[in-house]
Coordinates of C-alpha atoms and ligand atoms in Angstrom, one line a residue:
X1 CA -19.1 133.8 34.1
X2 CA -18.6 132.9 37.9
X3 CA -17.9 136.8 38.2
X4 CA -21.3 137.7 38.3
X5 CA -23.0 136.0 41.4
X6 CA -22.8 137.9 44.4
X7 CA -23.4 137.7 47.9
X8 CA -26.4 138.9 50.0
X9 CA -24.0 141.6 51.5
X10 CA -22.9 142.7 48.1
X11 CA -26.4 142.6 46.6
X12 CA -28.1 144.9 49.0
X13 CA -25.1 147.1 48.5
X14 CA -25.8 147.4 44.7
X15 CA -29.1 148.2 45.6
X16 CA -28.7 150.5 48.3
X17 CA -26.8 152.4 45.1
X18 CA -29.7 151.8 42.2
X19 CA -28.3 149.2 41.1
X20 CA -30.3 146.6 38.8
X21 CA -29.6 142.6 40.8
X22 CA -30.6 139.3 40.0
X23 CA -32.6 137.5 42.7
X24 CA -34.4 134.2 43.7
X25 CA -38.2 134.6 44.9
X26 CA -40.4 131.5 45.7
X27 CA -41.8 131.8 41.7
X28 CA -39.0 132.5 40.0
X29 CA -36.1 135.2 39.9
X30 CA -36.9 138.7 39.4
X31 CA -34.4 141.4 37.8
X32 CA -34.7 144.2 40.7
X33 CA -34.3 147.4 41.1
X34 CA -35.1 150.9 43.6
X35 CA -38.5 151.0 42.5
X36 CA -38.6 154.7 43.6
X37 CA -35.7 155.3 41.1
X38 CA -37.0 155.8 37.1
X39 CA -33.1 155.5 36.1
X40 CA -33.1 152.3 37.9
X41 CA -36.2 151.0 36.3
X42 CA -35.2 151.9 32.6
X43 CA -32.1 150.1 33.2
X44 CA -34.4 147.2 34.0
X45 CA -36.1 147.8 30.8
X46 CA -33.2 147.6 28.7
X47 CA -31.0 144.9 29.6
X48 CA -34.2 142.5 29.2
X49 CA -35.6 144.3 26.1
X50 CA -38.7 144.9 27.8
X51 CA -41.6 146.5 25.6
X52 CA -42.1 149.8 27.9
X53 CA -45.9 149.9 27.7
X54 CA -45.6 146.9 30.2
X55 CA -45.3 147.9 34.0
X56 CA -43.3 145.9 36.5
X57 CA -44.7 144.2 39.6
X58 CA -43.4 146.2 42.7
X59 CA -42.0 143.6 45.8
X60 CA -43.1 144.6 49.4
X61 CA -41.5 143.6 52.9
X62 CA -45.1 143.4 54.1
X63 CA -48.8 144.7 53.1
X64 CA -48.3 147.4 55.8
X65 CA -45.3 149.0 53.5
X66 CA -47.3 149.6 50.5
X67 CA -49.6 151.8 52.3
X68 CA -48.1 154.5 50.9
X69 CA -48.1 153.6 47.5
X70 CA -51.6 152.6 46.9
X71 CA -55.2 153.9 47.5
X72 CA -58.3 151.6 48.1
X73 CA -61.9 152.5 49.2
X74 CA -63.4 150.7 51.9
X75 CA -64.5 147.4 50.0
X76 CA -61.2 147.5 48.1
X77 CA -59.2 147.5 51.1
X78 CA -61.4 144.8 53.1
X79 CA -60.8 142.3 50.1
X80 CA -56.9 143.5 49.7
X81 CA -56.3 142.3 53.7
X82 CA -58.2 139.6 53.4
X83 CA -56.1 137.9 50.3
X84 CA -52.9 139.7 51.9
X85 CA -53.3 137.6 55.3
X86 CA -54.5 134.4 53.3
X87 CA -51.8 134.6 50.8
X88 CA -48.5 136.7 51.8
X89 CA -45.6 136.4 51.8
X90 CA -46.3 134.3 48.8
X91 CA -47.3 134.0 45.1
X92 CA -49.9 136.5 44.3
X93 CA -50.0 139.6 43.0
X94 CA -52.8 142.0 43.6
X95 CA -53.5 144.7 40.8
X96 CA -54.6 147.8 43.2
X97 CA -54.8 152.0 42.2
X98 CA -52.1 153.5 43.1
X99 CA -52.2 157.0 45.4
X100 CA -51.6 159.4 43.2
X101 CA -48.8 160.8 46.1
X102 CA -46.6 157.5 45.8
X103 CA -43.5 158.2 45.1
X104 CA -43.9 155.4 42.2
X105 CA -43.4 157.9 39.4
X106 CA -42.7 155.4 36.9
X107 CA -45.6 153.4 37.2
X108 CA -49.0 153.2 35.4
X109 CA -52.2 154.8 37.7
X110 CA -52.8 151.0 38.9
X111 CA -50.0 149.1 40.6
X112 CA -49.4 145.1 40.8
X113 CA -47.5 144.5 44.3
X114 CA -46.5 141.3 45.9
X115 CA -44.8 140.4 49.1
X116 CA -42.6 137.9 47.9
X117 CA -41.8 134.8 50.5
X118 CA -38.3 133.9 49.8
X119 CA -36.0 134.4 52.6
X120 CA -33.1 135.9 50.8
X121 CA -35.7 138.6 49.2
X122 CA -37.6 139.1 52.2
X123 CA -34.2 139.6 54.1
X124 CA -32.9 142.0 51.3
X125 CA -36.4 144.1 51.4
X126 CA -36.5 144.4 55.1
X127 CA -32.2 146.0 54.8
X128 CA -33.8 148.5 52.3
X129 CA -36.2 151.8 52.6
X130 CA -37.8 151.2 49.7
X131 CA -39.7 149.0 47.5
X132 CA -38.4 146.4 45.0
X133 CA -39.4 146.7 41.1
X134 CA -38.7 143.2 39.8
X135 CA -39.9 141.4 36.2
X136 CA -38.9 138.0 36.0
X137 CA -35.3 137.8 35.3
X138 CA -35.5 136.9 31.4
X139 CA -35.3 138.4 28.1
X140 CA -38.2 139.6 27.1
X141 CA -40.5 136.5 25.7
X142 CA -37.7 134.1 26.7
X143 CA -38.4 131.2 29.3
X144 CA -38.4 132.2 32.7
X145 CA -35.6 131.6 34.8
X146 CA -35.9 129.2 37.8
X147 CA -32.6 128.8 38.3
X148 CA -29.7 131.5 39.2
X149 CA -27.2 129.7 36.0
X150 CA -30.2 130.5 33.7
X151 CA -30.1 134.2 34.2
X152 CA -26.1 134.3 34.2
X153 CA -26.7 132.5 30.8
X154 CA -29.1 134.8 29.3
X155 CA -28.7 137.9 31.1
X156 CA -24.9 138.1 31.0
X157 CA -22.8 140.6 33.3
X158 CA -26.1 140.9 35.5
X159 CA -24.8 140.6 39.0
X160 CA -27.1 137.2 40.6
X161 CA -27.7 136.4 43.9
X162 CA -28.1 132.8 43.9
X163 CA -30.9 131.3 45.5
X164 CA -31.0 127.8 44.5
X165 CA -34.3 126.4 42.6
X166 CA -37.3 128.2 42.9
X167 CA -40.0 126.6 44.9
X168 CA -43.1 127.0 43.0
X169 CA -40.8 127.4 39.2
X170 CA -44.0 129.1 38.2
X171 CA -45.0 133.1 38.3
X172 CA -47.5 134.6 40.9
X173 CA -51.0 134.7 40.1
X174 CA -52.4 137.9 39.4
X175 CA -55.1 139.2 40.8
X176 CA -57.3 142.8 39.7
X177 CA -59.0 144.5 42.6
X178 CA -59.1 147.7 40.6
X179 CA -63.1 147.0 41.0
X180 CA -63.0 145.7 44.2
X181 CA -66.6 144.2 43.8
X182 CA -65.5 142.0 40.9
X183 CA -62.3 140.6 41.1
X184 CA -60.5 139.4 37.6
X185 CA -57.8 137.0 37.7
X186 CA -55.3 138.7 35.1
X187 CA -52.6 135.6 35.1
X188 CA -53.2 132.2 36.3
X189 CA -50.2 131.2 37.9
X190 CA -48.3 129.5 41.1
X191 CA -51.4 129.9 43.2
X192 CA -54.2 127.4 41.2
X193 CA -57.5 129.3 40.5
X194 CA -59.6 127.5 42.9
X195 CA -57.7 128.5 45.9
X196 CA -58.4 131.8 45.2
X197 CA -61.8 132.0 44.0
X198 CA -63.1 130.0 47.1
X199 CA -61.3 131.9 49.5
X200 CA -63.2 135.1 48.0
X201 CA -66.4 133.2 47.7
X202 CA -66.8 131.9 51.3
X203 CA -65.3 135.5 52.6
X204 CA -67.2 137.9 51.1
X205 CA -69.6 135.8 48.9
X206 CA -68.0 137.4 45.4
X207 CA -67.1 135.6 42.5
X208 CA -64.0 135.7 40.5
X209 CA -64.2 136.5 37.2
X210 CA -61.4 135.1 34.9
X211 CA -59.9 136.8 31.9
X212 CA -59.9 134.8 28.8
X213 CA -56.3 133.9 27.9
X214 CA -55.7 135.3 24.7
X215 CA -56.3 133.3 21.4
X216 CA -53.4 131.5 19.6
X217 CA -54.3 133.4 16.3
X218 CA -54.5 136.7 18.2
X219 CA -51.2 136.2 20.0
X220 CA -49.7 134.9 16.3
X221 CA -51.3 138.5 14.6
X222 CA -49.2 140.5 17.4
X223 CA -45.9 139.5 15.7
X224 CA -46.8 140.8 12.8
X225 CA -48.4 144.3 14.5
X226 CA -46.4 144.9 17.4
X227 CA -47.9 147.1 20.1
X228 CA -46.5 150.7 20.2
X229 CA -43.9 151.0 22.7
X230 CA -44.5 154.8 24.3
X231 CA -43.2 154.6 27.6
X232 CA -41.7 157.9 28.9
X233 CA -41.3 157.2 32.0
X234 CA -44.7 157.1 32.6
X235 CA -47.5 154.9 31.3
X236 CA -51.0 157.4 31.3
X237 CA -54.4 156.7 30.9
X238 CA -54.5 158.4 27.5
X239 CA -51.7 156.4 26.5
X240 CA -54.0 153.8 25.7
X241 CA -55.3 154.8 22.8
X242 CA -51.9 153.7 21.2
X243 CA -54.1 149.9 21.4
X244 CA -57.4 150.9 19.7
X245 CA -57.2 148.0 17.8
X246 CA -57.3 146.2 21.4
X247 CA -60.6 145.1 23.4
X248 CA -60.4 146.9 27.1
X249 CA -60.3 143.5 28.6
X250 CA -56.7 143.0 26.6
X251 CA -56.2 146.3 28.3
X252 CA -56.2 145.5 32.0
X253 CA -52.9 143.7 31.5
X254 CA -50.3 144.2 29.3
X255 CA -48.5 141.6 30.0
X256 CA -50.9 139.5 28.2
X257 CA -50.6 141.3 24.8
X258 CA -46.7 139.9 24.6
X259 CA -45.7 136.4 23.0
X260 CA -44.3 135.2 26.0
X261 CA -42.4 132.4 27.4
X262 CA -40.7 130.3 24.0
X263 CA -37.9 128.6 23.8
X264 CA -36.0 129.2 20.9
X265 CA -36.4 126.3 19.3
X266 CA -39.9 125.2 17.4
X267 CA -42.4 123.4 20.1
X268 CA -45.6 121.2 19.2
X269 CA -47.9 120.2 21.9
X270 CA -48.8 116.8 21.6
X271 CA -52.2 115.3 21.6
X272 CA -51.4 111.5 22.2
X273 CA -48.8 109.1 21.5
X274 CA -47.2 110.1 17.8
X275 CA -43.6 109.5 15.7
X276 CA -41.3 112.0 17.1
X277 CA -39.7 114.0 14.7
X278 CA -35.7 113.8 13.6
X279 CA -33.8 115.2 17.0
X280 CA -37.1 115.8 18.4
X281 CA -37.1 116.1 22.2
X282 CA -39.9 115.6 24.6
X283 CA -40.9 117.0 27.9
X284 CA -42.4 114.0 29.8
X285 CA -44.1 112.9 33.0
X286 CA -45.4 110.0 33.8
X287 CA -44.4 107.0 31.1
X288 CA -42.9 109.1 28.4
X289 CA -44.1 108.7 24.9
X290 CA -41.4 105.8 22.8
X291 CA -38.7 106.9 20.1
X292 CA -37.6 110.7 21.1
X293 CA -33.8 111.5 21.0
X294 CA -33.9 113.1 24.5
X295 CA -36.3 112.9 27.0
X296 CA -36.9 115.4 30.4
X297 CA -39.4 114.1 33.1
X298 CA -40.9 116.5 34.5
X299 CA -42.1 114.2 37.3
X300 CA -41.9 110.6 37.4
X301 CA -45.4 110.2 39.6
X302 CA -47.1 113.1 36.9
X303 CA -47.4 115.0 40.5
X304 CA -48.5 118.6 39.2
X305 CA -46.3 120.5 42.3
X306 CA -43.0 119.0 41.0
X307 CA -43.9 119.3 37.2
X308 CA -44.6 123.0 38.2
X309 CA -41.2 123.2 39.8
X310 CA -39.4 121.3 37.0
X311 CA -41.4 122.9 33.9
X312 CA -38.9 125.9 33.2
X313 CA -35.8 123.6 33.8
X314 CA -37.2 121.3 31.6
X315 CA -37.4 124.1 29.0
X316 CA -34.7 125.4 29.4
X317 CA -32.2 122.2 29.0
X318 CA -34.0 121.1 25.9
X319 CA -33.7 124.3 24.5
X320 CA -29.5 124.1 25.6
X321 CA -29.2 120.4 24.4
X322 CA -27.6 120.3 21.1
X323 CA -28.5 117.1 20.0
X324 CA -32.4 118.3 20.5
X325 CA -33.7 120.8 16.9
X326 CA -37.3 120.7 18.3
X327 CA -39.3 120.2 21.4
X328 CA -42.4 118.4 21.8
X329 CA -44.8 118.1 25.0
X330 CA -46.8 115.1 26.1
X331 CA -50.7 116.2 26.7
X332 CA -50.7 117.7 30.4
X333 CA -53.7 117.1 32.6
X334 CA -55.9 120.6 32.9
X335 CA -56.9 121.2 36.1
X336 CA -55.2 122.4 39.2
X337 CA -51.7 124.1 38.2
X338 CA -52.3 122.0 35.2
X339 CA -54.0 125.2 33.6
X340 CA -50.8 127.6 34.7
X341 CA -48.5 124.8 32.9
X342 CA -50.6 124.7 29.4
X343 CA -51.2 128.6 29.6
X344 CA -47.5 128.8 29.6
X345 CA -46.9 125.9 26.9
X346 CA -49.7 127.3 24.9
X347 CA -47.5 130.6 24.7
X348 CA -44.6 129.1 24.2
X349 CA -45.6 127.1 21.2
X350 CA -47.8 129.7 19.5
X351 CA -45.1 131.5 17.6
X352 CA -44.2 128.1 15.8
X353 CA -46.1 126.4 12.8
X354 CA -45.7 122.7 13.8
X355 CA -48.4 120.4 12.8
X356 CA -49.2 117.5 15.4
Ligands
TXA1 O1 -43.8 135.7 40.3 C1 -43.8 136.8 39.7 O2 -44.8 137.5 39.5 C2 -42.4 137.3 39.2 C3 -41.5 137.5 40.4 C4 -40.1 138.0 40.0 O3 -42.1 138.3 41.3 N1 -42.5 138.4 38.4 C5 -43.1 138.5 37.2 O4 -43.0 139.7 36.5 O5 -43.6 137.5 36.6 P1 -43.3 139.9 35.0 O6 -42.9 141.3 34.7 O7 -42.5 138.9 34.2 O8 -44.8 139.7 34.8 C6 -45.6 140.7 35.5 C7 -47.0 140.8 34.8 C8 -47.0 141.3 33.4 O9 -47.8 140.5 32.6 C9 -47.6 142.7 33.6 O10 -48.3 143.1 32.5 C10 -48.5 142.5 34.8 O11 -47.8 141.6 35.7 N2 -48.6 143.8 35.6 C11 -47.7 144.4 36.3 N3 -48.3 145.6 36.8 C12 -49.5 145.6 36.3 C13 -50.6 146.6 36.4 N4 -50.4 147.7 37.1 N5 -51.7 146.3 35.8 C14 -51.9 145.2 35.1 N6 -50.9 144.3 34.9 C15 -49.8 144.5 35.5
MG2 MG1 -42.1 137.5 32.9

């Protein structure tokens, strides 16, 4: 499948034309598209089987660019710079309202935008007059891609501008300044918690609230009773009474209502030292657990940057190793990027009945 990578010329020329392109960012790559363009977008949509109720983050050259697109009061906007200088380019995402004159027709009232910091995006953003729509570059509930060979693998015929590894291997952290005077954190991610919630604190003295990742029951009860999909092209207000059986706190991101991140095989998350199960394989760090059929260290030292980096690839070759029929995970430490990594282990073993 060597046909589909292309080259940073030939990328921003697909672009340029509405096309949909695979590319690296510092988290990991993003399927992107004319964000101005709702042809574009439900292109995006369909080749990852994306539920349409869920909006896409929109990717930035700079904070100045989105001025257009988004609409803060005074508060609102001093907090927005504030993260945007501490922050960007880099791995957050900042949930803002969006000016009802954008040009961002296919987009919910609220907006989640990012400047991304990877050169080859931040190069391909400046080349283009407008803003890039970009999901991570993954079926739908599948691992995320942290690697250019794992979208040509799963995303076939998508044309992928190979970036090499991403740095961080873990999605931006999402931050809600729709209520400017009290910040929720709607994803943890590449960014660890406590940067972010002392940079508010000392700055401007305000706490950051955190949402409460979803229970594994809940999450387990959603595959049974899907949410609706109604996207028409645009996701209103009203919409939301499609999820009346959903708290508004579920509400403020829709991301978090999806099963999201399994492999396809059946994951247990260990709780100590226990007999592996026949072609059982284990993602390790440290001193890996005796008797597993295949083993992938995430780092040797159990240093939580490269563990972050690794995790996805990890996944991702266990999932792809044929001598491996289930996939077990050694206890990860919790704080840090520690909570990103079991957030996204938690939701990639929740769909399976494994007992420890
Ligand atoms: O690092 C990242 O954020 C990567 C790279 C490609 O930028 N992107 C990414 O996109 O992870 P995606 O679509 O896989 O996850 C975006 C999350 C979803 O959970 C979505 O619900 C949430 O962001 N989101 C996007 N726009 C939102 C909005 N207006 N309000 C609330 N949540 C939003
Ligand atoms: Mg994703």
């Amino acid at each position: 499948m060597e046909h589909s990578f292309v080259s940073f010329d030939k990328a921003l020329d697909l672009l340029k034309h509405n096309h949909v392109v695979a590319l690296p960012t510092e988290t990991v790559y993003g399927l992107a598209g004319n964000a101005y363009c709702s042809t574009t977008l439900e292109e995006i949509y369909r080749l990852k089987k994306r539920p349409h109720h869920n909006p896409l983050i929109v990717h930035y050259e700079s904070s100045g660019s989105m001025k257009r697109d988004i609409l803060l009061c005074s508060k609102g906007q001093e907090i927005f710079e504030a993260l945007g200088a501490g922050f960007w380019p880099g791995p957050l995402t900042l949930v803002v309202p969006k000016n009802p004159h954008s040009s961002l027709r296919s987009f919910p009232d609220s907006l989640g935008v990012r400047c991304p910091a990877h050169p080859l995006m931040r190069n391909l953003l400046k080349n283009l007059s407008f803003p890039l729509g970009a999901p991570s570059a993954n079926p739908s509930g599948y691992l995320s891609p942290t690697r250019a060979h794992h979208v040509i693998e799963h995303l076939p015929g998508v044309p992928v501008l190979d970036g090499g590894p991403c740095h961080h291997g873990l999605e931006s952290t999402i931050v809600d300044l729709r209520h400017p005077e009290r910040p929720r954190l709607l994803r943890l991610g590449a960014i660890p918690f406590d940067d972010i919630y002392s940079f508010l604190w000392e700055k401007f003295s305000i706490s950051l609230e955190i949402l409460k990742p979803l229970s594994t029951e809940f999450q387990k009860s959603l595959e049974k009773k899907p949410p609706k999909s109604f996207f028409e092209g645009t996701l209103k207000n009203s919409d939301c009474h499609d999820f009346s059986q959903f708290s508004d706190e579920i509400l403020l991101c829709p991301g978090l209502l999806l099963r999201h991140y399994e492999p396809r095989k059946p994951m247990r998350l260990l709780k100590g030292p226990t007999k592996s199960l026949p072609g059982e394989g284990l993602l390790s760090f440290g001193q890996p657990y005796e008797g597993f059929s295949c083993v992938f260290s995430l780092s040797d030292q159990g240093c939580l940057k490269e563990m972050a980096h690794r995790l996805f690839q990890g996944l991702h070759e266990l999932d792809n190793n044929p001598s491996c029929t289930c996939l077990a995970v050694m206890p990860f430490p919790s704080e840090g990027l520690g909570s990103t990594l079991l957030e996204r282990l938690q939701r990639g073993a929740c769909g399976y009945d494994i007992k420890n």
